[in-house]
mmCIF file of C-alpha atoms (C1' of nucleotides) in Angstrom:
data_model
loop_
_atom_site.group_PDB
_atom_site.id
_atom_site.type_symbol
_atom_site.label_atom_id
_atom_site.label_comp_id
_atom_site.label_asym_id
_atom_site.label_seq_id
_atom_site.Cartn_x
_atom_site.Cartn_y
_atom_site.Cartn_z
ATOM 1 C CA MET A 16 -19.805 16.342 -14.152
ATOM 2 C CA GLN A 17 -20.920 13.610 -12.005
ATOM 3 C CA GLN A 18 -17.194 11.966 -11.912
ATOM 4 C CA GLY A 19 -15.746 15.512 -10.233
ATOM 5 C CA TYR A 20 -13.462 17.883 -12.126
ATOM 6 C CA LEU A 21 -10.433 15.829 -11.438
ATOM 7 C CA GLY A 22 -12.421 12.470 -12.504
ATOM 8 C CA SER A 23 -13.161 13.808 -15.689
ATOM 9 C CA GLY A 24 -10.661 13.751 -18.141
ATOM 10 C CA LEU A 25 -10.569 15.592 -21.085
ATOM 11 C CA LYS A 26 -9.262 12.848 -23.032
ATOM 12 C CA HIS A 27 -12.630 10.845 -22.104
ATOM 13 C CA ILE A 28 -14.836 13.743 -22.584
ATOM 14 C CA SER A 29 -13.595 14.063 -26.457
ATOM 15 C CA GLN A 30 -14.648 10.567 -26.674
ATOM 16 C CA ILE A 31 -18.071 10.411 -25.138
ATOM 17 C CA SER A 32 -18.941 13.683 -27.269
ATOM 18 C CA GLN A 33 -17.333 12.259 -30.285
ATOM 19 C CA ALA A 34 -15.509 15.757 -30.631
ATOM 20 C CA PRO A 35 -11.596 15.308 -30.897
ATOM 21 C CA ILE A 36 -9.253 16.767 -28.354
ATOM 22 C CA GLY A 37 -8.403 19.698 -30.778
ATOM 23 C CA SER A 38 -11.758 20.796 -31.322
ATOM 24 C CA LEU A 39 -12.173 20.987 -27.253
ATOM 25 C CA TYR A 40 -9.608 23.360 -27.376
ATOM 26 C CA HIS A 41 -10.950 25.501 -30.489
ATOM 27 C CA PHE A 42 -14.370 25.458 -28.717
ATOM 28 C CA PHE A 43 -12.699 26.388 -25.152
ATOM 29 C CA PRO A 44 -9.246 28.207 -25.597
ATOM 30 C CA GLY A 45 -8.820 28.375 -21.992
ATOM 31 C CA GLY A 46 -8.766 24.558 -21.580
ATOM 32 C CA LYS A 47 -10.413 22.305 -19.081
ATOM 33 C CA THR A 48 -11.191 25.250 -16.500
ATOM 34 C CA GLU A 49 -12.877 27.585 -19.148
ATOM 35 C CA LEU A 50 -14.890 24.016 -20.273
ATOM 36 C CA ALA A 51 -15.609 23.283 -16.638
ATOM 37 C CA ALA A 52 -16.877 26.711 -16.004
ATOM 38 C CA GLU A 53 -19.167 27.179 -18.991
ATOM 39 C CA THR A 54 -20.353 23.443 -17.840
ATOM 40 C CA LEU A 55 -21.361 24.432 -14.430
ATOM 41 C CA LYS A 56 -23.081 27.352 -15.321
ATOM 42 C CA ALA A 57 -25.219 25.478 -17.997
ATOM 43 C CA SER A 58 -26.079 22.518 -15.624
ATOM 44 C CA GLY A 59 -26.883 24.974 -12.589
ATOM 45 C CA GLY A 60 -29.229 27.084 -14.533
ATOM 46 C CA ALA A 61 -30.796 23.925 -16.000
ATOM 47 C CA TYR A 62 -31.174 22.435 -12.417
ATOM 48 C CA GLN A 63 -32.571 25.540 -11.141
ATOM 49 C CA GLU A 64 -35.294 25.709 -14.156
ATOM 50 C CA LEU A 65 -36.248 22.385 -13.150
ATOM 51 C CA VAL A 66 -36.678 22.955 -9.794
ATOM 52 C CA GLU A 67 -38.841 26.291 -10.538
ATOM 53 C CA ALA A 68 -40.953 23.853 -12.955
ATOM 54 C CA VAL A 69 -41.407 21.566 -9.896
ATOM 55 C CA PHE A 70 -42.622 24.718 -8.015
ATOM 56 C CA ASP A 71 -44.938 26.449 -10.443
ATOM 57 C CA ALA A 72 -46.418 22.960 -10.897
ATOM 58 C CA ALA A 73 -47.168 23.202 -7.208
ATOM 59 C CA PRO A 74 -50.678 24.349 -5.772
ATOM 60 C CA ASP A 75 -48.485 26.142 -2.880
ATOM 61 C CA ILE A 76 -44.696 26.427 -1.743
ATOM 62 C CA VAL A 77 -45.681 23.573 0.887
ATOM 63 C CA SER A 78 -46.530 21.140 -1.854
ATOM 64 C CA GLY A 79 -43.620 22.505 -4.233
ATOM 65 C CA THR A 80 -40.962 21.880 -1.604
ATOM 66 C CA ARG A 81 -42.583 18.532 -1.137
ATOM 67 C CA ASP A 82 -42.188 17.693 -4.718
ATOM 68 C CA CYS A 83 -39.268 18.928 -5.090
ATOM 69 C CA PHE A 84 -37.666 16.175 -2.516
ATOM 70 C CA GLN A 85 -39.523 13.432 -3.854
ATOM 71 C CA ALA A 86 -38.132 14.306 -7.275
ATOM 72 C CA ALA A 87 -34.688 14.182 -6.344
ATOM 73 C CA ALA A 88 -35.581 10.913 -4.326
ATOM 74 C CA GLU A 89 -36.907 9.322 -7.251
ATOM 75 C CA THR A 90 -34.156 10.390 -9.687
ATOM 76 C CA LEU A 91 -31.240 9.240 -7.151
ATOM 77 C CA ARG A 92 -33.215 5.951 -7.326
ATOM 78 C CA ARG A 93 -33.979 5.626 -10.889
ATOM 79 C CA SER A 94 -29.894 6.458 -11.884
ATOM 80 C CA ASP A 95 -28.554 4.395 -9.205
ATOM 81 C CA TYR A 96 -27.754 7.381 -6.875
ATOM 82 C CA ALA A 97 -25.325 8.707 -9.691
ATOM 83 C CA ASP A 98 -27.662 11.450 -11.085
ATOM 84 C CA ALA A 99 -27.752 13.972 -7.897
ATOM 85 C CA CYS A 100 -26.328 17.792 -7.708
ATOM 86 C CA PRO A 101 -24.590 18.676 -10.539
ATOM 87 C CA ILE A 102 -22.363 20.978 -8.896
ATOM 88 C CA ALA A 103 -21.883 20.017 -5.064
ATOM 89 C CA THR A 104 -18.915 17.528 -6.080
ATOM 90 C CA VAL A 105 -16.827 19.940 -8.172
ATOM 91 C CA ALA A 106 -17.648 22.437 -5.631
ATOM 92 C CA LEU A 107 -16.277 20.877 -3.029
ATOM 93 C CA GLU A 108 -12.986 19.466 -5.104
ATOM 94 C CA VAL A 109 -12.075 23.127 -6.298
ATOM 95 C CA ALA A 110 -13.484 25.270 -2.702
ATOM 96 C CA SER A 111 -9.507 25.169 -1.903
ATOM 97 C CA SER A 112 -7.486 24.266 -4.961
ATOM 98 C CA ASP A 113 -9.329 26.865 -7.538
ATOM 99 C CA GLU A 114 -10.490 29.897 -6.936
ATOM 100 C CA THR A 115 -11.889 30.475 -10.325
ATOM 101 C CA LEU A 116 -14.207 27.690 -10.225
ATOM 102 C CA ARG A 117 -14.993 28.346 -6.692
ATOM 103 C CA GLU A 118 -16.198 31.719 -7.624
ATOM 104 C CA VAL A 119 -18.712 29.896 -10.241
ATOM 105 C CA THR A 120 -20.109 27.431 -8.100
ATOM 106 C CA ALA A 121 -20.609 29.919 -5.321
ATOM 107 C CA GLU A 122 -22.495 32.399 -8.048
ATOM 108 C CA ILE A 123 -24.539 29.367 -8.734
ATOM 109 C CA PHE A 124 -25.536 28.498 -5.246
ATOM 110 C CA GLU A 125 -25.804 32.692 -4.909
ATOM 111 C CA SER A 126 -28.477 31.961 -7.800
ATOM 112 C CA TRP A 127 -30.725 29.299 -6.525
ATOM 113 C CA THR A 128 -30.557 30.780 -3.153
ATOM 114 C CA GLU A 129 -31.660 33.869 -4.508
ATOM 115 C CA SER A 130 -34.746 32.201 -6.827
ATOM 116 C CA ALA A 131 -36.109 29.968 -3.632
ATOM 117 C CA THR A 132 -35.996 33.279 -1.438
ATOM 118 C CA SER A 133 -38.673 34.517 -3.888
ATOM 119 C CA ARG A 134 -40.231 31.304 -4.061
ATOM 120 C CA PHE A 135 -41.063 31.344 -0.482
ATOM 121 C CA THR A 136 -41.580 34.868 -0.221
ATOM 122 C CA ALA A 137 -44.400 35.124 -2.942
ATOM 123 C CA GLY A 138 -45.759 31.921 -1.406
ATOM 124 C CA GLY A 139 -46.450 33.941 1.964
ATOM 125 C CA VAL A 140 -43.326 33.811 4.242
ATOM 126 C CA GLU A 141 -42.390 37.156 5.666
ATOM 127 C CA PRO A 142 -39.798 38.398 3.690
ATOM 128 C CA ALA A 143 -37.256 38.705 6.812
ATOM 129 C CA ARG A 144 -37.120 34.677 7.042
ATOM 130 C CA ALA A 145 -37.567 33.687 3.303
ATOM 131 C CA ARG A 146 -33.917 33.589 2.728
ATOM 132 C CA GLU A 147 -32.777 32.017 5.960
ATOM 133 C CA LEU A 148 -36.036 29.466 4.968
ATOM 134 C CA ALA A 149 -34.330 29.176 1.400
ATOM 135 C CA THR A 150 -30.342 28.583 2.975
ATOM 136 C CA VAL A 151 -32.146 25.687 4.894
ATOM 137 C CA PHE A 152 -33.702 24.567 1.954
ATOM 138 C CA LEU A 153 -30.895 24.137 -0.113
ATOM 139 C CA ALA A 154 -28.216 22.854 2.335
ATOM 140 C CA THR A 155 -31.019 20.418 3.661
ATOM 141 C CA LEU A 156 -31.084 19.016 -0.059
ATOM 142 C CA GLU A 157 -27.274 19.047 -1.041
ATOM 143 C CA GLY A 158 -27.015 16.640 2.728
ATOM 144 C CA GLY A 159 -29.976 14.995 1.074
ATOM 145 C CA PHE A 160 -27.861 13.869 -1.916
ATOM 146 C CA LEU A 161 -24.481 13.610 -0.060
ATOM 147 C CA LEU A 162 -26.000 10.924 2.530
ATOM 148 C CA SER A 163 -28.089 9.031 0.126
ATOM 149 C CA ARG A 164 -25.679 8.738 -2.386
ATOM 150 C CA ALA A 165 -23.308 7.198 0.063
ATOM 151 C CA ALA A 166 -25.547 4.782 1.487
ATOM 152 C CA LYS A 167 -27.516 4.542 -1.489
ATOM 153 C CA ASP A 168 -30.527 4.939 0.039
ATOM 154 C CA ALA A 169 -33.544 7.403 -1.008
ATOM 155 C CA THR A 170 -35.455 7.099 2.179
ATOM 156 C CA THR A 171 -32.745 10.026 4.032
ATOM 157 C CA MET A 172 -33.874 12.310 1.510
ATOM 158 C CA GLU A 173 -37.664 11.743 1.622
ATOM 159 C CA LEU A 174 -37.057 11.855 5.448
ATOM 160 C CA LEU A 175 -35.416 15.235 5.081
ATOM 161 C CA GLY A 176 -38.169 16.301 2.754
ATOM 162 C CA HIS A 177 -40.604 15.555 5.693
ATOM 163 C CA SER A 178 -38.772 17.714 8.097
ATOM 164 C CA MET A 179 -38.318 20.357 5.389
ATOM 165 C CA VAL A 180 -42.045 20.573 4.831
ATOM 166 C CA GLU A 181 -42.838 20.947 8.140
ATOM 167 C CA LEU A 182 -40.361 24.070 8.035
ATOM 168 C CA VAL A 183 -41.884 25.967 5.579
ATOM 169 C CA GLU A 184 -45.645 25.013 6.847
ATOM 170 C CA THR A 185 -44.549 27.084 10.162
ATOM 171 C CA ALA A 186 -43.250 29.718 7.988
ATOM 172 C CA VAL A 187 -46.209 30.032 6.370
ATOM 173 C CA ARG A 188 -48.523 30.135 8.910
ATOM 174 C CA ARG A 189 -46.427 32.949 10.816
ATOM 175 C CA MET B 29 -7.577 14.144 2.558
ATOM 176 C CA GLN B 30 -9.429 17.896 2.063
ATOM 177 C CA GLN B 31 -8.167 17.666 -1.834
ATOM 178 C CA GLY B 32 -10.611 15.384 -2.367
ATOM 179 C CA TYR B 33 -9.398 11.351 -3.480
ATOM 180 C CA LEU B 34 -8.165 12.310 -6.838
ATOM 181 C CA GLY B 35 -6.451 15.333 -6.012
ATOM 182 C CA SER B 36 -4.272 13.720 -3.373
ATOM 183 C CA GLY B 37 -1.380 12.532 -5.448
ATOM 184 C CA LEU B 38 0.671 9.607 -3.749
ATOM 185 C CA LYS B 39 3.834 11.288 -4.457
ATOM 186 C CA HIS B 40 2.905 14.298 -3.216
ATOM 187 C CA ILE B 41 1.787 12.537 0.097
ATOM 188 C CA SER B 42 5.000 10.670 0.558
ATOM 189 C CA GLN B 43 6.649 14.198 0.483
ATOM 190 C CA ILE B 44 4.617 15.638 2.997
ATOM 191 C CA SER B 45 4.749 12.372 5.073
ATOM 192 C CA GLN B 46 8.327 12.543 4.676
ATOM 193 C CA ALA B 47 7.875 8.639 3.998
ATOM 194 C CA PRO B 48 9.430 7.466 0.555
ATOM 195 C CA ILE B 49 6.484 6.214 -1.928
ATOM 196 C CA GLY B 50 7.623 1.965 -1.035
ATOM 197 C CA SER B 51 6.757 2.725 2.260
ATOM 198 C CA LEU B 52 3.468 3.361 1.734
ATOM 199 C CA TYR B 53 3.006 0.252 0.056
ATOM 200 C CA HIS B 54 4.824 -1.147 2.663
ATOM 201 C CA PHE B 55 2.003 -0.353 5.178
ATOM 202 C CA PHE B 56 -0.601 -0.506 2.952
ATOM 203 C CA PRO B 57 -0.053 -3.195 0.557
ATOM 204 C CA GLY B 58 -3.662 -2.450 -1.199
ATOM 205 C CA GLY B 59 -2.341 0.649 -2.601
ATOM 206 C CA LYS B 60 -4.115 4.087 -2.762
ATOM 207 C CA THR B 61 -7.411 2.392 -2.003
ATOM 208 C CA GLU B 62 -6.789 0.983 1.403
ATOM 209 C CA LEU B 63 -4.667 4.287 2.359
ATOM 210 C CA ALA B 64 -7.741 6.386 1.658
ATOM 211 C CA ALA B 65 -9.897 3.812 3.539
ATOM 212 C CA GLU B 66 -7.735 3.932 6.252
ATOM 213 C CA THR B 67 -7.510 7.387 6.350
ATOM 214 C CA LEU B 68 -10.994 7.773 6.119
ATOM 215 C CA LYS B 69 -11.972 5.858 8.898
ATOM 216 C CA ALA B 70 -9.456 7.262 11.072
ATOM 217 C CA SER B 71 -10.715 10.956 10.070
ATOM 218 C CA GLY B 72 -14.419 10.080 10.739
ATOM 219 C CA GLY B 73 -13.614 8.667 14.148
ATOM 220 C CA ALA B 74 -11.712 11.633 14.909
ATOM 221 C CA TYR B 75 -14.398 14.157 13.951
ATOM 222 C CA GLN B 76 -16.872 12.061 15.882
ATOM 223 C CA GLU B 77 -14.810 12.325 19.272
ATOM 224 C CA LEU B 78 -14.632 16.093 18.519
ATOM 225 C CA VAL B 79 -18.407 16.211 18.206
ATOM 226 C CA GLU B 80 -18.982 14.127 21.057
ATOM 227 C CA ALA B 81 -16.481 16.233 23.264
ATOM 228 C CA VAL B 82 -18.576 19.964 22.347
ATOM 229 C CA PHE B 83 -22.135 17.528 23.573
ATOM 230 C CA ASP B 84 -19.649 16.330 26.838
ATOM 231 C CA ALA B 85 -19.025 20.066 27.793
ATOM 232 C CA ALA B 86 -22.499 21.268 26.927
ATOM 233 C CA PRO B 87 -25.188 21.666 29.295
ATOM 234 C CA ASP B 88 -28.077 20.202 27.081
ATOM 235 C CA ILE B 89 -28.316 18.869 23.455
ATOM 236 C CA VAL B 90 -30.035 22.280 22.704
ATOM 237 C CA SER B 91 -26.011 24.332 23.693
ATOM 238 C CA GLY B 92 -24.217 21.169 22.222
ATOM 239 C CA THR B 93 -26.208 21.713 18.904
ATOM 240 C CA ARG B 94 -25.205 25.582 18.839
ATOM 241 C CA ASP B 95 -21.904 25.068 19.911
ATOM 242 C CA CYS B 96 -21.254 22.563 16.933
ATOM 243 C CA PHE B 97 -22.423 24.760 14.267
ATOM 244 C CA GLN B 98 -20.258 27.745 16.337
ATOM 245 C CA ALA B 99 -17.167 25.796 16.050
ATOM 246 C CA ALA B 100 -17.714 24.710 13.089
ATOM 247 C CA ALA B 101 -18.352 28.098 11.370
ATOM 248 C CA GLU B 102 -15.254 29.365 13.309
ATOM 249 C CA THR B 103 -12.996 26.254 12.032
ATOM 250 C CA LEU B 104 -13.563 27.495 8.932
ATOM 251 C CA ARG B 105 -12.873 30.856 9.321
ATOM 252 C CA ARG B 106 -9.924 29.917 10.753
ATOM 253 C CA SER B 107 -8.261 28.004 8.272
ATOM 254 C CA ASP B 108 -9.507 30.361 5.702
ATOM 255 C CA TYR B 109 -12.520 27.934 4.073
ATOM 256 C CA ALA B 110 -10.385 24.817 3.943
ATOM 257 C CA ASP B 111 -11.231 22.772 7.133
ATOM 258 C CA ALA B 112 -13.742 21.139 6.807
ATOM 259 C CA CYS B 113 -15.909 17.535 6.531
ATOM 260 C CA PRO B 114 -13.307 14.989 6.321
ATOM 261 C CA ILE B 115 -15.407 12.785 4.562
ATOM 262 C CA ALA B 116 -17.911 14.736 2.046
ATOM 263 C CA THR B 117 -15.639 15.621 -1.002
ATOM 264 C CA VAL B 118 -14.261 11.758 -1.008
ATOM 265 C CA ALA B 119 -17.775 10.332 -0.424
ATOM 266 C CA LEU B 120 -19.269 12.421 -3.769
ATOM 267 C CA GLU B 121 -16.183 11.524 -5.770
ATOM 268 C CA VAL B 122 -16.017 7.961 -5.338
ATOM 269 C CA ALA B 123 -20.280 7.514 -4.759
ATOM 270 C CA SER B 124 -20.180 6.394 -8.140
ATOM 271 C CA SER B 125 -16.884 4.938 -8.943
ATOM 272 C CA ASP B 126 -15.430 3.145 -6.181
ATOM 273 C CA GLU B 127 -17.625 1.185 -3.939
ATOM 274 C CA THR B 128 -14.841 0.204 -1.447
ATOM 275 C CA LEU B 129 -14.633 3.218 -0.537
ATOM 276 C CA ARG B 130 -18.120 4.302 -1.140
ATOM 277 C CA GLU B 131 -18.944 1.725 1.657
ATOM 278 C CA VAL B 132 -16.396 3.285 4.575
ATOM 279 C CA THR B 133 -18.310 6.919 4.030
ATOM 280 C CA ALA B 134 -21.632 5.365 4.366
ATOM 281 C CA GLU B 135 -20.301 3.538 7.372
ATOM 282 C CA ILE B 136 -18.968 6.167 8.774
ATOM 283 C CA PHE B 137 -21.968 8.825 8.079
ATOM 284 C CA GLU B 138 -24.087 5.809 9.706
ATOM 285 C CA SER B 139 -21.818 6.136 13.076
ATOM 286 C CA TRP B 140 -22.338 9.577 12.928
ATOM 287 C CA THR B 141 -25.874 9.024 12.597
ATOM 288 C CA GLU B 142 -26.195 6.507 15.421
ATOM 289 C CA SER B 143 -23.807 8.787 17.784
ATOM 290 C CA ALA B 144 -26.178 11.800 17.333
ATOM 291 C CA THR B 145 -29.342 9.985 17.875
ATOM 292 C CA SER B 146 -28.098 8.705 21.006
ATOM 293 C CA ARG B 147 -27.134 11.978 21.984
ATOM 294 C CA PHE B 148 -30.601 13.361 21.239
ATOM 295 C CA THR B 149 -32.572 10.587 23.055
ATOM 296 C CA ALA B 150 -30.030 10.839 25.957
ATOM 297 C CA GLY B 151 -30.819 14.613 25.690
ATOM 298 C CA GLY B 152 -35.052 14.378 25.919
ATOM 299 C CA VAL B 153 -36.176 13.652 22.494
ATOM 300 C CA GLU B 154 -38.811 10.799 21.773
ATOM 301 C CA PRO B 155 -36.704 7.917 20.001
ATOM 302 C CA ALA B 156 -38.807 7.589 17.230
ATOM 303 C CA ARG B 157 -37.855 11.014 16.759
ATOM 304 C CA ALA B 158 -34.173 11.202 17.547
ATOM 305 C CA ARG B 159 -33.264 9.393 14.785
ATOM 306 C CA GLU B 160 -35.118 11.776 12.214
ATOM 307 C CA LEU B 161 -33.636 14.541 13.731
ATOM 308 C CA ALA B 162 -29.782 13.707 13.945
ATOM 309 C CA THR B 163 -29.947 12.842 9.959
ATOM 310 C CA VAL B 164 -31.468 16.868 9.966
ATOM 311 C CA PHE B 165 -28.687 17.577 11.938
ATOM 312 C CA LEU B 166 -26.061 16.008 9.909
ATOM 313 C CA ALA B 167 -27.161 17.159 6.253
ATOM 314 C CA THR B 168 -27.539 20.699 7.574
ATOM 315 C CA LEU B 169 -24.170 20.628 9.060
ATOM 316 C CA GLU B 170 -23.140 19.297 5.636
ATOM 317 C CA GLY B 171 -24.679 21.571 3.543
ATOM 318 C CA GLY B 172 -23.224 24.076 5.903
ATOM 319 C CA PHE B 173 -19.648 22.592 4.967
ATOM 320 C CA LEU B 174 -20.799 23.004 1.116
ATOM 321 C CA LEU B 175 -21.971 26.320 0.599
ATOM 322 C CA SER B 176 -20.008 28.030 3.586
ATOM 323 C CA ARG B 177 -16.850 26.677 1.616
ATOM 324 C CA ALA B 178 -18.231 27.972 -2.019
ATOM 325 C CA ALA B 179 -19.188 31.131 -0.605
ATOM 326 C CA LYS B 180 -15.985 31.378 1.316
ATOM 327 C CA ASP B 181 -18.739 33.064 4.063
ATOM 328 C CA ALA B 182 -19.084 31.392 7.895
ATOM 329 C CA THR B 183 -22.208 33.553 8.355
ATOM 330 C CA THR B 184 -24.423 30.526 6.186
ATOM 331 C CA MET B 185 -22.657 28.001 8.623
ATOM 332 C CA GLU B 186 -24.125 29.903 11.750
ATOM 333 C CA LEU B 187 -27.600 30.466 10.015
ATOM 334 C CA LEU B 188 -27.789 26.670 9.491
ATOM 335 C CA GLY B 189 -26.805 26.349 13.044
ATOM 336 C CA HIS B 190 -30.126 28.873 14.558
ATOM 337 C CA SER B 191 -32.272 26.602 12.317
ATOM 338 C CA MET B 192 -31.196 23.559 13.459
ATOM 339 C CA VAL B 193 -31.013 25.059 17.433
ATOM 340 C CA GLU B 194 -34.870 26.073 17.142
ATOM 341 C CA LEU B 195 -35.545 22.451 15.675
ATOM 342 C CA VAL B 196 -33.525 20.915 18.671
ATOM 343 C CA GLU B 197 -35.572 23.376 20.884
ATOM 344 C CA THR B 198 -38.944 22.062 19.714
ATOM 345 C CA ALA B 199 -37.973 18.506 19.398
ATOM 346 C CA VAL B 200 -37.165 18.245 23.113
ATOM 347 C CA ARG B 201 -40.364 20.558 24.010
ATOM 348 C CA ARG B 202 -42.777 17.484 23.071
ATOM 349 C "C1'" DG C 4 12.527 -4.577 5.596
ATOM 350 C "C1'" DT C 5 13.402 0.268 3.117
ATOM 351 C "C1'" DC C 6 13.858 3.085 -0.157
ATOM 352 C "C1'" DT C 7 15.726 4.602 -4.787
ATOM 353 C "C1'" DA C 8 15.035 4.166 -9.339
ATOM 354 C "C1'" DT C 9 11.871 3.137 -12.634
ATOM 355 C "C1'" DA C 10 7.569 1.288 -15.716
ATOM 356 C "C1'" DC C 11 3.686 2.151 -17.373
ATOM 357 C "C1'" DT C 12 -0.727 5.065 -17.983
ATOM 358 C "C1'" DT C 13 -3.177 9.077 -18.231
ATOM 359 C "C1'" DT C 14 -3.133 13.618 -17.840
ATOM 360 C "C1'" DG C 15 -3.667 18.438 -19.354
ATOM 361 C "C1'" DA C 16 -2.008 20.820 -23.574
ATOM 362 C "C1'" DT C 17 0.220 22.158 -28.379
ATOM 363 C "C1'" DA C 18 2.434 21.679 -33.019
ATOM 364 C "C1'" DG C 19 1.442 21.190 -37.159
ATOM 365 C "C1'" DA C 20 -0.096 18.450 -41.356
ATOM 366 C "C1'" DC C 21 -3.781 18.450 -44.297
ATOM 367 C "C1'" DG D 2 -10.724 25.692 -39.326
ATOM 368 C "C1'" DT D 3 -10.389 20.343 -38.191
ATOM 369 C "C1'" DC D 4 -7.930 16.701 -36.513
ATOM 370 C "C1'" DT D 5 -4.125 13.732 -35.873
ATOM 371 C "C1'" DA D 6 0.271 12.990 -33.656
ATOM 372 C "C1'" DT D 7 2.487 13.637 -29.812
ATOM 373 C "C1'" DC D 8 4.919 16.801 -25.736
ATOM 374 C "C1'" DA D 9 6.043 16.970 -20.726
ATOM 375 C "C1'" DA D 10 4.169 16.127 -16.550
ATOM 376 C "C1'" DA D 11 2.200 13.580 -13.039
ATOM 377 C "C1'" DG D 12 -0.465 9.436 -11.679
ATOM 378 C "C1'" DT D 13 -0.041 4.496 -9.519
ATOM 379 C "C1'" DA D 14 2.406 0.823 -8.651
ATOM 380 C "C1'" DT D 15 6.802 -2.185 -8.813
ATOM 381 C "C1'" DA D 16 11.211 -3.935 -8.839
ATOM 382 C "C1'" DG D 17 15.445 -4.913 -7.439
ATOM 383 C "C1'" DA D 18 19.375 -2.732 -4.883
ATOM 384 C "C1'" DC D 19 20.739 -2.490 -0.448
#
DNA sequence: GTCTATACTTTGATAGAC
DNA sequence: GTCTATCAAAGTATAGAC
């Protein structure tokens, strides 16, 4: 799905998945839309668990935030800037053309935001401000994926991480 | 170009532009890649001028920042969340598949970042921090476009604007 | 020089053989 | 139930009439 929705042809998918194209329609009667929706949900859930695991392993939310951006930067470098947010490309592609898939991407982003909100609340951020901080966290991470991939430069993601860490630090100390 | 690179077929472009498909290849011998590159450069330049105009009309960079995010939110609402960043969708689509277009998108983002860096420097931010602040500004704006379009909710962009305004205020006072 | 018509490929999807 | 073969439509690109 890193090639985007329109860039991922069903024939190509059937080849790399070793499954005949007829089988895809057996398991996903809804065709490409249903296949994409399930893939998005699975990828979105997996990425959320990954981020949760990073926060679980960190002593506090400031360290967790720092580790998230650092891990994103390293993943970008290791994959030659191919492995990034599994939702963003498709989300922008379908935002104005496929209402079904747009809603799926919206639900994933909402789930991520709620997850981060809970983390920040539990970490000492006042509830009224936690949701705002979570939104800034997600937007900054997504912006970092975009700019780092375009420039093939992960230092942008690291720079954004430093900025985000300062923001979380300030929010905790209040 | 709001439909993305792969979502914009040449036949469709020739129809809405009232130009035969043969004419496209007369003016853009390089085919779709060249057409996309020129479109990206034109859109990128136009958007930069738009943002510069907003900052020119504002009394200071704090107000300019606030006006930028507010204008982005209003544009999203007015266009039913279709009119957003003219580069981001294509940038993510081509990042790992078309090196020529990836470089074009990277140059546009770099130009935007330099423009914002100059603005912030002239507005009182210490030079060493201006580039970092400009990167955060752009990443936040791009993240806002993504999340607002997916959710069809411009309050996300406004919320991010408030956060960014606070960051600029802090940077100016130092 | 402009543009019509077409070539060739790939797309998502389906019918039907086994 | 699985998968091969094929469909109609849309993709990019080009040849050639005028």
